[in-house]
Tab-separated table of C-alpha atoms and ligand atoms in Angstrom:
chain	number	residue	atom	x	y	z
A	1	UNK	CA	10.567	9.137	0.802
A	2	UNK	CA	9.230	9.719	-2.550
A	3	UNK	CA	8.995	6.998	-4.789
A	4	UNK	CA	7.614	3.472	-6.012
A	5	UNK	CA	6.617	1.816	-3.460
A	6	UNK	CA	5.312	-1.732	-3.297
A	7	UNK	CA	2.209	-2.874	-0.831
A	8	UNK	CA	3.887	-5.928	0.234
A	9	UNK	CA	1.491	-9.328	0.267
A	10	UNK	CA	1.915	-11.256	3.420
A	11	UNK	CA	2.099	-15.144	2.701
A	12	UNK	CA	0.474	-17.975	5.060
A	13	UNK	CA	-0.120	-21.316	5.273
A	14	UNK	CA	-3.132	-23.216	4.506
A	15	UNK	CA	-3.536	-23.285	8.656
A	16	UNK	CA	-3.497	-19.403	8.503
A	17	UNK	CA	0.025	-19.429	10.392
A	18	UNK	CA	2.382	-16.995	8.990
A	19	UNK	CA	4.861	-18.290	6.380
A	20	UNK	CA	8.391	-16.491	7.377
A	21	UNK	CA	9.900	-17.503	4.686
A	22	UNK	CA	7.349	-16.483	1.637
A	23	UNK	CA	7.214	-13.392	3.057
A	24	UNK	CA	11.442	-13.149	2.991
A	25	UNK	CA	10.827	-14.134	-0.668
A	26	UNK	CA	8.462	-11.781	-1.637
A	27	UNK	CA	10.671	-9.098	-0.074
A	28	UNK	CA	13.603	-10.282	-1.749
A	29	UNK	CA	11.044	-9.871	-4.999
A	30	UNK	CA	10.438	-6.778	-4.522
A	31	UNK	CA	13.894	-5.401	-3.941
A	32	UNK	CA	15.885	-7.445	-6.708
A	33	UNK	CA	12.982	-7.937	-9.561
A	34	UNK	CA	10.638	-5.056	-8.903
A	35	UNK	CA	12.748	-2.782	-8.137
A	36	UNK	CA	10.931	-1.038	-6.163
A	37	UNK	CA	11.945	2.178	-3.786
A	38	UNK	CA	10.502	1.164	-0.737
A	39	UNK	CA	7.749	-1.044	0.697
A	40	UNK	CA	4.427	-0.378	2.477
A	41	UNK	CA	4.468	-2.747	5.409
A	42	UNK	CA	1.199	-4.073	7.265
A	43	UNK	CA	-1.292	-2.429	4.644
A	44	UNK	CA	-4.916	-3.935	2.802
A	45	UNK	CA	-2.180	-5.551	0.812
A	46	UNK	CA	-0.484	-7.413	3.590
A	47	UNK	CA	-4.257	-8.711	5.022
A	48	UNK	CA	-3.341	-6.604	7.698
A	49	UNK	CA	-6.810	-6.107	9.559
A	50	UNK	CA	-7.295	-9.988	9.856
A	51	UNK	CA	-4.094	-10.456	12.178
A	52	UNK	CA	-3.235	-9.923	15.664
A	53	UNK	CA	-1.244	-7.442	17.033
A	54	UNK	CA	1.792	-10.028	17.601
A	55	UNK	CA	1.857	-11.096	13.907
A	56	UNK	CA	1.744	-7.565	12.823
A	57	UNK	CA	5.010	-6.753	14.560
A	58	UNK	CA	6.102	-10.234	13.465
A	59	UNK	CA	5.489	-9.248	9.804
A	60	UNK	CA	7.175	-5.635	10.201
A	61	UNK	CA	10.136	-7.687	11.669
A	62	UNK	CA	10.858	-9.992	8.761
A	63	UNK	CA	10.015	-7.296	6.258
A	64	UNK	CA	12.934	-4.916	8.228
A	65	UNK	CA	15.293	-8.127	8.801
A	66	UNK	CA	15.203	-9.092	5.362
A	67	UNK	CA	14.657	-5.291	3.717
A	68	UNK	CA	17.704	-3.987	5.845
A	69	UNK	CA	18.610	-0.366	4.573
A	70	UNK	CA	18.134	-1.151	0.965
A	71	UNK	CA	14.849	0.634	0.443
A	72	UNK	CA	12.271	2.938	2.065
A	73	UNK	CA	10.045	0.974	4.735
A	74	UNK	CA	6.744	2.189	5.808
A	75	UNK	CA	4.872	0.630	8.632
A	76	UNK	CA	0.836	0.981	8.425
A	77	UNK	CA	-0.092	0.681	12.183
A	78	UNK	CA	-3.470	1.908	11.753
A	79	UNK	CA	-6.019	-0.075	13.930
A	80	UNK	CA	-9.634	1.458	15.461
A	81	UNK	CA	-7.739	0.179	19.061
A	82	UNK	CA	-6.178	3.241	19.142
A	83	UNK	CA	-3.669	1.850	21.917
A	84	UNK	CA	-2.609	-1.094	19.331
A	85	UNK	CA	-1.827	1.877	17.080
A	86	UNK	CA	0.635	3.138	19.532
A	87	UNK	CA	2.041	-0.125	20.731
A	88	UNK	CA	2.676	-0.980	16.616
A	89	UNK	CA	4.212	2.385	16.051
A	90	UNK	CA	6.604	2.320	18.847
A	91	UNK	CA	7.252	-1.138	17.363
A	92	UNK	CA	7.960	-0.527	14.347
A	93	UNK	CA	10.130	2.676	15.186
A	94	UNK	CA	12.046	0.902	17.473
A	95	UNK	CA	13.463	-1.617	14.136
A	96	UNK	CA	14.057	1.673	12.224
A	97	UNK	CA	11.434	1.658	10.110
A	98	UNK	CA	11.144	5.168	7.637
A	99	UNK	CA	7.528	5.900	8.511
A	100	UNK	CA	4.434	4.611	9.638
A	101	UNK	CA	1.320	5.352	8.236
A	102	UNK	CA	-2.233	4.852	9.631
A	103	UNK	CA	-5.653	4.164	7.956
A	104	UNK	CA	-8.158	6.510	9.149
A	105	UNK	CA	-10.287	5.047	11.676
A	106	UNK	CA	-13.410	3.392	10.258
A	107	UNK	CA	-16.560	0.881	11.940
A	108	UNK	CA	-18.174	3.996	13.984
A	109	UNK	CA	-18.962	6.959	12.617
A	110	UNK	CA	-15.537	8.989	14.118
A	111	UNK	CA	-16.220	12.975	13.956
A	112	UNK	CA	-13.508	14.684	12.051
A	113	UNK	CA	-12.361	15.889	15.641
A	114	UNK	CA	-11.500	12.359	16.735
A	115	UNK	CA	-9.960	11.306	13.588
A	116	UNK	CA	-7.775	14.253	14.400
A	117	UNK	CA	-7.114	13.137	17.999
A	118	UNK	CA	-6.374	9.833	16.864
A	119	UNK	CA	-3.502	10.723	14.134
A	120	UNK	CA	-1.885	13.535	17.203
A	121	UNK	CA	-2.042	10.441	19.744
A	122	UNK	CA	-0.236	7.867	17.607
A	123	UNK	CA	2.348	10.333	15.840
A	124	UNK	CA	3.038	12.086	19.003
A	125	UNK	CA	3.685	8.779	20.693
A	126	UNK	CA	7.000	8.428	19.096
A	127	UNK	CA	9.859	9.952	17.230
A	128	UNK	CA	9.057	9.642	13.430
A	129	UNK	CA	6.701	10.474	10.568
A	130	UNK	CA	3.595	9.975	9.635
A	131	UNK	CA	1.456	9.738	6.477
A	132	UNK	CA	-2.550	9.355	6.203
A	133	UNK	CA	-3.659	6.583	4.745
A	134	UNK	CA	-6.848	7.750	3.398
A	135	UNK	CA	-8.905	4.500	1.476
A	136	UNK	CA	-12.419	5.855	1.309
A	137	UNK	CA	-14.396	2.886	-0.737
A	138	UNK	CA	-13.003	0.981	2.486
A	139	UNK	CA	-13.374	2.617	4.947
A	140	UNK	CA	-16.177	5.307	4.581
A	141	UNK	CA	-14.307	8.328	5.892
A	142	UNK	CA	-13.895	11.024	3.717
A	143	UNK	CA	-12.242	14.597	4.198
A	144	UNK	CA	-12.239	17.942	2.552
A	145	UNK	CA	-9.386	19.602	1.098
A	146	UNK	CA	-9.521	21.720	4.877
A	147	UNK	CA	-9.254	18.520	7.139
A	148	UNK	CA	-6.117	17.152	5.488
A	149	UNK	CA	-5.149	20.619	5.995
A	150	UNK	CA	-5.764	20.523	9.941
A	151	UNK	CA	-3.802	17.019	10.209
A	152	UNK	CA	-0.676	18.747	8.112
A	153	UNK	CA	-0.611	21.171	10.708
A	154	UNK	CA	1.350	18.731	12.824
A	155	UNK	CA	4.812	18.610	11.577
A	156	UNK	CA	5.547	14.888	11.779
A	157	UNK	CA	2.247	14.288	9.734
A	158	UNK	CA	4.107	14.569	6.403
A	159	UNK	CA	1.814	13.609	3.679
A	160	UNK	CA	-1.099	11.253	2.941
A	161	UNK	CA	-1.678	7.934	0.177
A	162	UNK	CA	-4.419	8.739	-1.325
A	163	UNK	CA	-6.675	6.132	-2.408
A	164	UNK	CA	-9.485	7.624	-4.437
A	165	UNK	CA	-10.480	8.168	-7.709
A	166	UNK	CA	-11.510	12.121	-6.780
A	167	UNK	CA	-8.784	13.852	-8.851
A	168	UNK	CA	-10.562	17.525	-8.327
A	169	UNK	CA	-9.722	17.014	-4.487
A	170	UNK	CA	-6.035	15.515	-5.468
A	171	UNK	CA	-5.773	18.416	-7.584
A	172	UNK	CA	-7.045	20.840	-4.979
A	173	UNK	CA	-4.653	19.211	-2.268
A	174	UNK	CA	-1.502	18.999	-4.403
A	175	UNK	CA	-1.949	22.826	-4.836
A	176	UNK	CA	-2.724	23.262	-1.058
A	177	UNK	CA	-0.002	21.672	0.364
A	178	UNK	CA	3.186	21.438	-2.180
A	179	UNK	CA	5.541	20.301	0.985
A	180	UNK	CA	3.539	17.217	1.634
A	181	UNK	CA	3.941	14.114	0.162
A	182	UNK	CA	0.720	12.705	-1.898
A	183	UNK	CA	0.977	9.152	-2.626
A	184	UNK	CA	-1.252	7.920	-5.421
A	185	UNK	CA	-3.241	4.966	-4.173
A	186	UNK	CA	-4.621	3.235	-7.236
A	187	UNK	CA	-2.361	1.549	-9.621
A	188	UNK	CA	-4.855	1.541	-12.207
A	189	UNK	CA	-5.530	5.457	-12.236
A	190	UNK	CA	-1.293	6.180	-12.164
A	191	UNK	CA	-0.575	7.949	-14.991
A	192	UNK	CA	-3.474	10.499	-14.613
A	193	UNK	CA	-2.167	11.125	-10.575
A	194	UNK	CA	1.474	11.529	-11.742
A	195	UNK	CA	0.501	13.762	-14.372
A	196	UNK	CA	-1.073	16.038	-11.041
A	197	UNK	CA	2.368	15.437	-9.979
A	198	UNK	CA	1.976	13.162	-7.041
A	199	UNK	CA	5.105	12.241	-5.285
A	200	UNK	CA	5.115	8.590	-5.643
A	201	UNK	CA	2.420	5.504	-5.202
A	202	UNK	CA	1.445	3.164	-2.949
A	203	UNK	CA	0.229	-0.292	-4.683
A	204	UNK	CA	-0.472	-4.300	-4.454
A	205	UNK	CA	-0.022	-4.640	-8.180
A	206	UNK	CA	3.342	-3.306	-8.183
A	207	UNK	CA	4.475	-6.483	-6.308
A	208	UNK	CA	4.416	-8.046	-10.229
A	209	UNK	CA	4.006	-5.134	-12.335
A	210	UNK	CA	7.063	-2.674	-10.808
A	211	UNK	CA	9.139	-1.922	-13.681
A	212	UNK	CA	5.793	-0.992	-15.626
A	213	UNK	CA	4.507	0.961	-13.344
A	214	UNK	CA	7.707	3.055	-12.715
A	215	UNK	CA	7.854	3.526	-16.180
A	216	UNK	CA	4.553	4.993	-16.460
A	217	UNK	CA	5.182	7.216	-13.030
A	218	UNK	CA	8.773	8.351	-15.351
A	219	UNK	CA	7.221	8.719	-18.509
A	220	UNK	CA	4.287	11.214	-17.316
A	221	UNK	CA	6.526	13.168	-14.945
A	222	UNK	CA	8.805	13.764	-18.021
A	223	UNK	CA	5.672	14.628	-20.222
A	224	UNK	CA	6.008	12.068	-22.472
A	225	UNK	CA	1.929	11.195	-21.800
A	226	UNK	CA	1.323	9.373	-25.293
A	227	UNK	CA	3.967	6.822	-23.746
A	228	UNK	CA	2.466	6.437	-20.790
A	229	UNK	CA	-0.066	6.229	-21.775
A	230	UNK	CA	0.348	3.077	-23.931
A	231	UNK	CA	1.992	1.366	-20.853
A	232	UNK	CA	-0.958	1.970	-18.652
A	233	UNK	CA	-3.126	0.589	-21.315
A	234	UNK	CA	-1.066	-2.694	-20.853
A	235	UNK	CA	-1.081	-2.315	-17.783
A	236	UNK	CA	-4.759	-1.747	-16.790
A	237	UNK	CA	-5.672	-4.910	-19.341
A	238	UNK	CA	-3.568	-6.929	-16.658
A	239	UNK	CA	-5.191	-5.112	-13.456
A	240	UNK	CA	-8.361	-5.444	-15.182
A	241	UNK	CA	-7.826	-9.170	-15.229
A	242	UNK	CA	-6.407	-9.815	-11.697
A	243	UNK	CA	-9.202	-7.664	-10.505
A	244	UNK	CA	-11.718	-10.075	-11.872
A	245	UNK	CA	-9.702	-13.426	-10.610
A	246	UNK	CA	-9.669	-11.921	-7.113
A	247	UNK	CA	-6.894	-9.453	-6.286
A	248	UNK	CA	-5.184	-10.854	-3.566
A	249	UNK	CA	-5.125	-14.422	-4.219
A	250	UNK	CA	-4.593	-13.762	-7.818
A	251	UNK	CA	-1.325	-11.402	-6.888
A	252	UNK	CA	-0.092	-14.332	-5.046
A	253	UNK	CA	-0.455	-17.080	-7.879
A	254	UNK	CA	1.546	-14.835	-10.291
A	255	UNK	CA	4.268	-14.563	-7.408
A	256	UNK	CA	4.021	-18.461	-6.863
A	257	UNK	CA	4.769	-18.853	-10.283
A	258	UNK	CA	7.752	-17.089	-10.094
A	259	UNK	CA	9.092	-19.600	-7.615
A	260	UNK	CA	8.166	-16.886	-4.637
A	261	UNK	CA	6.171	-18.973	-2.225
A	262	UNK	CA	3.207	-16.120	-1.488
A	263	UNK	CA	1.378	-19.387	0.121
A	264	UNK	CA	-2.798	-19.026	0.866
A	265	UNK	CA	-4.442	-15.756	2.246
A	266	UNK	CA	-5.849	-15.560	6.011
A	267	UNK	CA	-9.320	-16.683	6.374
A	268	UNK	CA	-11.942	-15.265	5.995
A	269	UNK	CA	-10.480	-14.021	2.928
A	270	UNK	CA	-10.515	-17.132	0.809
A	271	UNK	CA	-7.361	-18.283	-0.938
A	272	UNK	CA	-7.386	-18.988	-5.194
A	273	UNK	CA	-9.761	-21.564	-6.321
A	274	UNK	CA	-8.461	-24.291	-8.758
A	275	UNK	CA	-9.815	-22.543	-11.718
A	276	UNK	CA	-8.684	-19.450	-10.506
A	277	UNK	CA	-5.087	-20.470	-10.275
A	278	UNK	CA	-5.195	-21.457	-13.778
A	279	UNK	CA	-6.503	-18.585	-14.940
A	280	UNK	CA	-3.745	-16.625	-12.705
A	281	UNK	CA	-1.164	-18.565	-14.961
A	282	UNK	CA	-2.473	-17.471	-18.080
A	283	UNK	CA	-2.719	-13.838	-16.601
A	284	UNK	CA	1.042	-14.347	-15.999
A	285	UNK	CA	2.054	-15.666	-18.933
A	286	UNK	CA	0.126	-13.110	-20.994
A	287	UNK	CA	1.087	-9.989	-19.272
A	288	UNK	CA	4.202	-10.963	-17.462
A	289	UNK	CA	6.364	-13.489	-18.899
B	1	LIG	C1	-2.344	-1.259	0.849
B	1	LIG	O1	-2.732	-0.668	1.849
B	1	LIG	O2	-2.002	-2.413	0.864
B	1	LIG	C2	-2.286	-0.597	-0.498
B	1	LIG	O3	-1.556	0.514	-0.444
B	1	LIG	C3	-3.589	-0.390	-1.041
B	1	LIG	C4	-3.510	-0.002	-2.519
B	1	LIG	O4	-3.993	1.297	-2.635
B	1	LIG	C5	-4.307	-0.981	-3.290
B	1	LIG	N1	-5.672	-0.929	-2.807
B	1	LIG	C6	-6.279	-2.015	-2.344
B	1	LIG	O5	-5.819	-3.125	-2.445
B	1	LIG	C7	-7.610	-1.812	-1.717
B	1	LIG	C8	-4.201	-0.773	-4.792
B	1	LIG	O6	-2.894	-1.062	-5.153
B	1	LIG	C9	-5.180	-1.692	-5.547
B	1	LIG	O7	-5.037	-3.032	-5.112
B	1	LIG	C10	-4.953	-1.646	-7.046
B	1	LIG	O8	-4.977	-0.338	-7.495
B	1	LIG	C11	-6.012	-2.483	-7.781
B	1	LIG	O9	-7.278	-1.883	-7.653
C-alpha cells in the first residue's frame, strides 16, 4: 500500500448532480498522466461530507469501475453516523476496494474512548484494513503518540494519514510504530515528512502536480535533499498559489484545462469565480504547462 497516492476530486454539475463521466476522466488522469500509485476515494478532496450516503457509494463505484486493478484504492468511509460508516465500508469492500480509511469523528466533543469504539466498530464490521485519517485543523481531534498506539493495537488498523504540520509527534510515531504505515497528509510539507521516512502521501494537489511530487517523495528517500528540495520550492510557489485562488475549485480549473471535465463543486462550497478561473489558467500555464 505504500505509495503516491492521489485525493481524487469528485466533479458535478452546476445542479450539484454528480458528473459520471468527469469523475471517469479525472480517474483516467490520475492513472495515465499522474501516475499515481493509488487513489484516496471519498476524502476532503472528493467533497465527501456534503453528499449522501448513495452518492458516496456511487462515487466509490465509478472510481473502482474505471480504476479496475491498476492502482491502490482507498475508500474514506468516515462519517459521525457511525452506522453510515459501516454500511460505506461493507460497500466499498464488497467492489474490492484495498482499504478504507475513516476521519476521526468530529462535531461533539468524542472522548478518546469513543473514538476508539468507533474505529473497532467499523473495521471489525468487515474483512479489510483500515487506516486513520487524522486531519486535526478540520476536525479538532487530536491524539498523543499513546492513542494512535491503542488504535494500532487492532491488527486490521494498519496505519494512519497524517495531516498535520506536528513533525515532533510524526517523528515520535514513526519511531513508535515502524510496521504501520504513516501517510503524509500535506503536500506542501512533503519533503520534510519523507525525509522522517513516511511511507507514502495522501494529497489533492497531486491530482496536477504527481510526477513532482513523486519526485520529491524519491529524491529525499534517496538523500538527495538539495534536489528536493528545489522541486518543493516549485512546487510550494504553485500550492501557494492554488491555495490563495481557492483549493478545490482552483484544482478543478487546472484539470478542466486539460480537457478533464472536473465540472463545479457541491454547494455550499462555491464553484471558481470568473476571475478566479482566469487566474487558475495562468496558475496552469505557469507551473504546469
Ligand atoms: C483528502 O482527504 O482529500 C486529502 O487526503 C486531504 C489532503 O491531506 C489535503 N488536505 C485538504 O485538502 C484539507 C492536502 O492535499 C491539501 O489540500 C494540500 O496539502 C494543500 O494544503
Amino acid at each position: 500500500m505504500k505509495g503516491i497516492y492521489s485525493a481524487l476530486l469528485a466533479s458535478f454539475d452546476e445542479q450539484g448532480k454528480i458528473n459520471e463521466q468527469g469523475v471517469r476522466e479525472i480517474v483516467r488522469h490520475n492513472i495515465d498522466k499522474m501516475m499515481v500509485d493509488g487513489l484516496y476515494v471519498g476524502g476532503s478532496t472528493g467533497e465527501n461530507f456534503m453528499l449522501s450516503t448513495e452518492e458516496k457509494k456511487q462515487i466509490f463505484e465509478i472510481a473502482k469501475d474505471e480504476a479496475g486493478s491498476e492502482v491502490k484504492l482507498i475508500a474514506q468511509v468516515g462519517s459521525i453516523n457511525v452506522y453510515e460508516s459501516i454500511d460505506l465500508a461493507k460497500h466499498a469492500t464488497a467492489l474490492g476496494y484495498d482499504a478504507i480509511s475513516a476521519v476521526t469523528p468530529f462535531y461533539y466533543k468524542f472522548s478518546f474512548e469513543e473514538i476508539k469504539d468507533y474505529y473497532n466498530m467499523i473495521i471489525d464490521s468487515v474483512d479489510n484494513r483500515l487506516i486513520i485519517y487524522s486531519i486535526p485543523f478540520l476536525t479538532g481531534v487530536d491524539m498523543s503518540v499513546e492513542q494512535f498506539g491503542e488504535l494500532f493495537e487492532n491488527p486490521k488498523i494498519i496505519g494512519v494519514k497524517f495531516t498535520a504540520a506536528d513533525f515532533f509527534l510524526l517523528e515520535r510515531m514513526r519511531k513508535a510504530y515502524p510496521d504501520k504505515l504513516i501517510f503524509a497528509g500535506f503536500d506542501e510539507m512533503m519533503l520534510s515528512a519523507a525525509v522522517l521516512d513516511v511511507d507514502g502521501a495522501i494529497g489533492s494537489t497531486f491530482n496536477v502536480n504527481g510526477p513532482r511530487a513523486r519526485q520529491i517523495y524519491e529524491l529525499a528517500k534517496a538523500g538527495k535533499i538539495e534536489e528536493a528540495r528545489e522541486i518543493q520550492h516549485t512546487t510550494n510557489d504553485l500550492i501557494a498559489a492554488i491555495l490563495d485562488n481557492g483549493l478545490y475549485p482552483t484544482i478543478k480549473c487546472i484539470l478542466e484545462e486539460q480537457g478533464v471535465h472536473a465540472g463545479c463543486c457541491r454547494k455550499p462550497m462555491a464553484s471558481a469565480t470568473p476571475e478566479a478561473r482566469i487566474r487558475a489558467r495562468e496558475i496552469y500555464k505557469q507551473y504546469i504547462k
